[in-house]
PDB file of C-alpha atoms in Angstrom:
ATOM      1  CA  UNK A   1      -4.258  -4.625 -23.606  1.00 69.00           C
ATOM      2  CA  UNK A   2      -4.102  -1.495 -21.799  1.00 72.00           C
ATOM      3  CA  UNK A   3      -7.743  -1.515 -20.896  1.00 86.00           C
ATOM      4  CA  UNK A   4      -7.901  -4.740 -19.069  1.00 94.00           C
ATOM      5  CA  UNK A   5      -4.812  -3.987 -17.350  1.00 95.00           C
ATOM      6  CA  UNK A   6      -6.007  -1.203 -16.360  1.00 92.00           C
ATOM      7  CA  UNK A   7      -8.959  -3.201 -14.702  1.00 95.00           C
ATOM      8  CA  UNK A   8      -6.231  -5.528 -12.947  1.00 96.00           C
ATOM      9  CA  UNK A   9      -4.054  -2.836 -11.639  1.00 96.00           C
ATOM     10  CA  UNK A  10      -7.607  -0.947 -10.119  1.00 94.00           C
ATOM     11  CA  UNK A  11      -8.947  -4.459  -8.930  1.00 95.00           C
ATOM     12  CA  UNK A  12      -5.775  -4.900  -6.847  1.00 96.00           C
ATOM     13  CA  UNK A  13      -6.027  -1.280  -5.754  1.00 95.00           C
ATOM     14  CA  UNK A  14      -9.624  -1.781  -4.327  1.00 94.00           C
ATOM     15  CA  UNK A  15      -8.233  -4.877  -2.369  1.00 93.00           C
ATOM     16  CA  UNK A  16      -4.911  -3.180  -1.162  1.00 91.00           C
ATOM     17  CA  UNK A  17      -6.371  -0.077  -0.070  1.00 91.00           C
ATOM     18  CA  UNK A  18     -10.246  -2.197   1.505  1.00 90.00           C
ATOM     19  CA  UNK A  19      -7.676  -4.289   3.216  1.00 87.00           C
ATOM     20  CA  UNK A  20      -5.644  -1.488   4.621  1.00 85.00           C
ATOM     21  CA  UNK A  21      -8.575   0.174   5.606  1.00 86.00           C
ATOM     22  CA  UNK A  22     -10.196  -3.052   7.294  1.00 86.00           C
ATOM     23  CA  UNK A  23      -7.051  -3.635   9.296  1.00 83.00           C
ATOM     24  CA  UNK A  24      -6.443  -0.140  10.026  1.00 79.00           C
ATOM     25  CA  UNK A  25      -9.973  -0.197  11.359  1.00 84.00           C
ATOM     26  CA  UNK A  26      -9.139  -3.725  13.156  1.00 84.00           C
ATOM     27  CA  UNK A  27      -6.587  -2.337  14.699  1.00 79.00           C
ATOM     28  CA  UNK A  28      -8.426   0.846  16.060  1.00 81.00           C
ATOM     29  CA  UNK A  29     -11.227  -0.921  17.382  1.00 88.00           C
ATOM     30  CA  UNK A  30      -9.700  -4.333  18.927  1.00 85.00           C
ATOM     31  CA  UNK A  31      -8.620  -2.475  22.550  1.00 83.00           C
ATOM     32  CA  UNK A  32      -8.462  -5.587  24.494  1.00 86.00           C
ATOM     33  CA  UNK A  33      -5.408  -7.261  24.577  1.00 79.00           C
ATOM     34  CA  UNK A  34      -6.569 -10.803  25.095  1.00 86.00           C
ATOM     35  CA  UNK A  35      -8.739 -10.050  21.505  1.00 85.00           C
ATOM     36  CA  UNK A  36      -6.050  -9.112  19.924  1.00 79.00           C
ATOM     37  CA  UNK A  37      -3.881 -11.852  20.600  1.00 78.00           C
ATOM     38  CA  UNK A  38      -6.918 -14.306  19.519  1.00 82.00           C
ATOM     39  CA  UNK A  39      -7.538 -12.295  16.118  1.00 84.00           C
ATOM     40  CA  UNK A  40      -3.767 -11.150  14.653  1.00 80.00           C
ATOM     41  CA  UNK A  41      -2.205 -14.203  14.869  1.00 80.00           C
ATOM     42  CA  UNK A  42      -5.038 -15.683  12.298  1.00 83.00           C
ATOM     43  CA  UNK A  43      -6.248 -12.528  10.267  1.00 86.00           C
ATOM     44  CA  UNK A  44      -2.370 -11.224  10.200  1.00 82.00           C
ATOM     45  CA  UNK A  45      -0.828 -13.882   7.711  1.00 85.00           C
ATOM     46  CA  UNK A  46      -4.120 -14.515   6.091  1.00 88.00           C
ATOM     47  CA  UNK A  47      -4.246 -10.546   5.117  1.00 87.00           C
ATOM     48  CA  UNK A  48      -0.365  -9.983   4.893  1.00 86.00           C
ATOM     49  CA  UNK A  49       0.444 -12.356   2.177  1.00 89.00           C
ATOM     50  CA  UNK A  50      -2.816 -11.358   0.479  1.00 91.00           C
ATOM     51  CA  UNK A  51      -1.736  -7.469   0.884  1.00 89.00           C
ATOM     52  CA  UNK A  52       1.626  -8.625  -0.821  1.00 90.00           C
ATOM     53  CA  UNK A  53       0.354  -9.961  -3.872  1.00 94.00           C
ATOM     54  CA  UNK A  54      -1.764  -7.159  -4.313  1.00 95.00           C
ATOM     55  CA  UNK A  55       1.150  -4.786  -3.988  1.00 94.00           C
ATOM     56  CA  UNK A  56       3.133  -6.987  -6.228  1.00 95.00           C
ATOM     57  CA  UNK A  57       0.550  -6.888  -8.963  1.00 97.00           C
ATOM     58  CA  UNK A  58      -0.094  -3.306  -8.677  1.00 96.00           C
ATOM     59  CA  UNK A  59       3.680  -2.729  -9.336  1.00 96.00           C
ATOM     60  CA  UNK A  60       3.672  -4.507 -12.009  1.00 97.00           C
ATOM     61  CA  UNK A  61       0.583  -3.559 -13.763  1.00 97.00           C
ATOM     62  CA  UNK A  62       1.928  -0.144 -13.013  1.00 96.00           C
ATOM     63  CA  UNK A  63       4.916  -0.401 -14.790  1.00 96.00           C
ATOM     64  CA  UNK A  64       2.970  -1.495 -17.822  1.00 96.00           C
ATOM     65  CA  UNK A  65       0.773   1.053 -17.373  1.00 94.00           C
ATOM     66  CA  UNK A  66       3.288   3.183 -17.116  1.00 94.00           C
ATOM     67  CA  UNK A  67       5.444   1.751 -19.910  1.00 94.00           C
ATOM     68  CA  UNK A  68       2.463   1.857 -22.624  1.00 93.00           C
ATOM     69  CA  UNK A  69       1.548   5.518 -21.681  1.00 91.00           C
ATOM     70  CA  UNK A  70       5.295   6.418 -22.151  1.00 92.00           C
ATOM     71  CA  UNK A  71       5.415   7.907 -18.585  1.00 93.00           C
ATOM     72  CA  UNK A  72       8.755   7.115 -17.227  1.00 94.00           C
ATOM     73  CA  UNK A  73      10.701   9.466 -19.023  1.00 94.00           C
ATOM     74  CA  UNK A  74       8.479  12.394 -17.603  1.00 94.00           C
ATOM     75  CA  UNK A  75      10.177  11.444 -14.119  1.00 93.00           C
ATOM     76  CA  UNK A  76      13.240  12.815 -15.394  1.00 92.00           C
ATOM     77  CA  UNK A  77      12.879  15.107 -17.411  1.00 94.00           C
ATOM     78  CA  UNK A  78      12.753  19.114 -16.675  1.00 92.00           C
ATOM     79  CA  UNK A  79       8.530  18.994 -17.879  1.00 93.00           C
ATOM     80  CA  UNK A  80       6.327  20.898 -15.110  1.00 94.00           C
ATOM     81  CA  UNK A  81       3.109  19.748 -16.486  1.00 95.00           C
ATOM     82  CA  UNK A  82       0.156  18.362 -14.348  1.00 95.00           C
ATOM     83  CA  UNK A  83       0.594  15.064 -16.139  1.00 95.00           C
ATOM     84  CA  UNK A  84       4.529  14.889 -15.179  1.00 96.00           C
ATOM     85  CA  UNK A  85       3.668  16.517 -11.437  1.00 96.00           C
ATOM     86  CA  UNK A  86       1.224  13.808 -10.625  1.00 96.00           C
ATOM     87  CA  UNK A  87       3.206  10.892 -12.070  1.00 96.00           C
ATOM     88  CA  UNK A  88       6.279  12.280 -10.314  1.00 97.00           C
ATOM     89  CA  UNK A  89       4.004  13.039  -6.644  1.00 97.00           C
ATOM     90  CA  UNK A  90       2.558   9.329  -7.430  1.00 97.00           C
ATOM     91  CA  UNK A  91       5.838   7.263  -7.690  1.00 97.00           C
ATOM     92  CA  UNK A  92       7.063   8.947  -4.893  1.00 97.00           C
ATOM     93  CA  UNK A  93       4.440   8.051  -2.557  1.00 97.00           C
ATOM     94  CA  UNK A  94       4.317   4.264  -4.032  1.00 97.00           C
ATOM     95  CA  UNK A  95       8.021   4.287  -3.249  1.00 97.00           C
ATOM     96  CA  UNK A  96       7.782   5.258   0.387  1.00 97.00           C
ATOM     97  CA  UNK A  97       4.956   2.851   0.448  1.00 95.00           C
ATOM     98  CA  UNK A  98       6.296   0.051  -0.602  1.00 96.00           C
ATOM     99  CA  UNK A  99       9.247   0.720   1.659  1.00 96.00           C
ATOM    100  CA  UNK A 100       7.039   1.208   4.505  1.00 96.00           C
ATOM    101  CA  UNK A 101       5.231  -1.721   3.511  1.00 93.00           C
ATOM    102  CA  UNK A 102       8.073  -4.366   3.616  1.00 94.00           C
ATOM    103  CA  UNK A 103       9.192  -2.720   7.171  1.00 94.00           C
ATOM    104  CA  UNK A 104       5.854  -3.667   8.511  1.00 92.00           C
ATOM    105  CA  UNK A 105       5.791  -6.790   7.172  1.00 90.00           C
ATOM    106  CA  UNK A 106       9.184  -7.823   8.230  1.00 92.00           C
ATOM    107  CA  UNK A 107       8.000  -7.079  11.980  1.00 92.00           C
ATOM    108  CA  UNK A 108       4.188  -8.512  11.633  1.00 87.00           C
ATOM    109  CA  UNK A 109       6.213 -11.945  10.155  1.00 85.00           C
ATOM    110  CA  UNK A 110       8.866 -12.272  12.744  1.00 88.00           C
ATOM    111  CA  UNK A 111       6.591 -11.570  15.940  1.00 88.00           C
ATOM    112  CA  UNK A 112       3.396 -13.403  14.646  1.00 81.00           C
ATOM    113  CA  UNK A 113       4.525 -16.116  17.142  1.00 80.00           C
ATOM    114  CA  UNK A 114       5.661 -13.749  20.060  1.00 84.00           C
ATOM    115  CA  UNK A 115       5.261 -11.113  21.957  1.00 84.00           C
ATOM    116  CA  UNK A 116       6.447  -8.044  20.148  1.00 87.00           C
ATOM    117  CA  UNK A 117       9.186  -5.531  21.858  1.00 92.00           C
ATOM    118  CA  UNK A 118       8.431  -1.883  22.654  1.00 93.00           C
ATOM    119  CA  UNK A 119      10.290  -0.589  19.730  1.00 95.00           C
ATOM    120  CA  UNK A 120       8.651  -3.242  17.374  1.00 93.00           C
ATOM    121  CA  UNK A 121       5.802  -2.683  18.542  1.00 89.00           C
ATOM    122  CA  UNK A 122       6.007   1.178  17.707  1.00 92.00           C
ATOM    123  CA  UNK A 123       6.998   0.761  14.392  1.00 94.00           C
ATOM    124  CA  UNK A 124       4.869  -1.791  13.549  1.00 88.00           C
ATOM    125  CA  UNK A 125       1.668   0.978  14.849  1.00 86.00           C
ATOM    126  CA  UNK A 126       3.556   3.980  12.989  1.00 93.00           C
ATOM    127  CA  UNK A 127       4.186   2.081   9.629  1.00 93.00           C
ATOM    128  CA  UNK A 128       0.543   0.811   9.551  1.00 88.00           C
ATOM    129  CA  UNK A 129      -0.576   4.143   9.952  1.00 89.00           C
ATOM    130  CA  UNK A 130       1.116   5.638   7.491  1.00 94.00           C
ATOM    131  CA  UNK A 131       0.618   2.837   4.946  1.00 92.00           C
ATOM    132  CA  UNK A 132      -3.459   3.659   5.653  1.00 90.00           C
ATOM    133  CA  UNK A 133      -2.496   7.905   4.910  1.00 92.00           C
ATOM    134  CA  UNK A 134      -0.079   6.951   2.080  1.00 95.00           C
ATOM    135  CA  UNK A 135      -2.472   4.605   0.104  1.00 93.00           C
ATOM    136  CA  UNK A 136      -4.511   7.906   0.279  1.00 93.00           C
ATOM    137  CA  UNK A 137      -2.520   9.921  -1.386  1.00 96.00           C
ATOM    138  CA  UNK A 138      -1.539   7.067  -3.948  1.00 96.00           C
ATOM    139  CA  UNK A 139      -5.113   6.507  -4.909  1.00 95.00           C
ATOM    140  CA  UNK A 140      -5.825  10.781  -5.041  1.00 96.00           C
ATOM    141  CA  UNK A 141      -2.824  10.503  -7.418  1.00 96.00           C
ATOM    142  CA  UNK A 142      -4.072   7.767  -9.637  1.00 94.00           C
ATOM    143  CA  UNK A 143      -7.452   9.079  -9.827  1.00 94.00           C
ATOM    144  CA  UNK A 144      -5.500  12.552 -11.029  1.00 96.00           C
ATOM    145  CA  UNK A 145      -3.861  10.167 -13.873  1.00 94.00           C
ATOM    146  CA  UNK A 146      -6.306   8.829 -14.711  1.00 92.00           C
ATOM    147  CA  UNK A 147      -8.494  11.895 -15.363  1.00 94.00           C
ATOM    148  CA  UNK A 148      -5.794  13.842 -17.444  1.00 94.00           C
ATOM    149  CA  UNK A 149      -5.472  10.291 -19.364  1.00 89.00           C
ATOM    150  CA  UNK A 150      -8.577  10.363 -20.456  1.00 83.00           C
TER     151      UNK A 150
END
């Protein structure tokens, strides 16, 4: 079963990170405000709900994998092995990523049909960029864990 759960986790991670990269590139390249106003109200909600689904799948399958490999007790142990360090860092980055994603999603959802305030725009852009970079750290530690566990 762990084999299939890992594959589902991997597909969800590819979807999550690929979508994040796409939206990051879209945000950087769409400079024209009229084009942004035409594109984001249509693409944003579809992407947002897709990403929420991918994140839920990632969290669920990550929990199953962590349980199957008995990784959760390591989070609170005094162990300083490379496995423990990797699981702690990945869990930390996943926690921060989840919180930032919720903040970003709430702002995007609330402001999809109206102009954002300066503060909302700043938080939305900063959280989007943070999500992009946190994804790279989470992916790195996922690869580290997979290498250690194989």
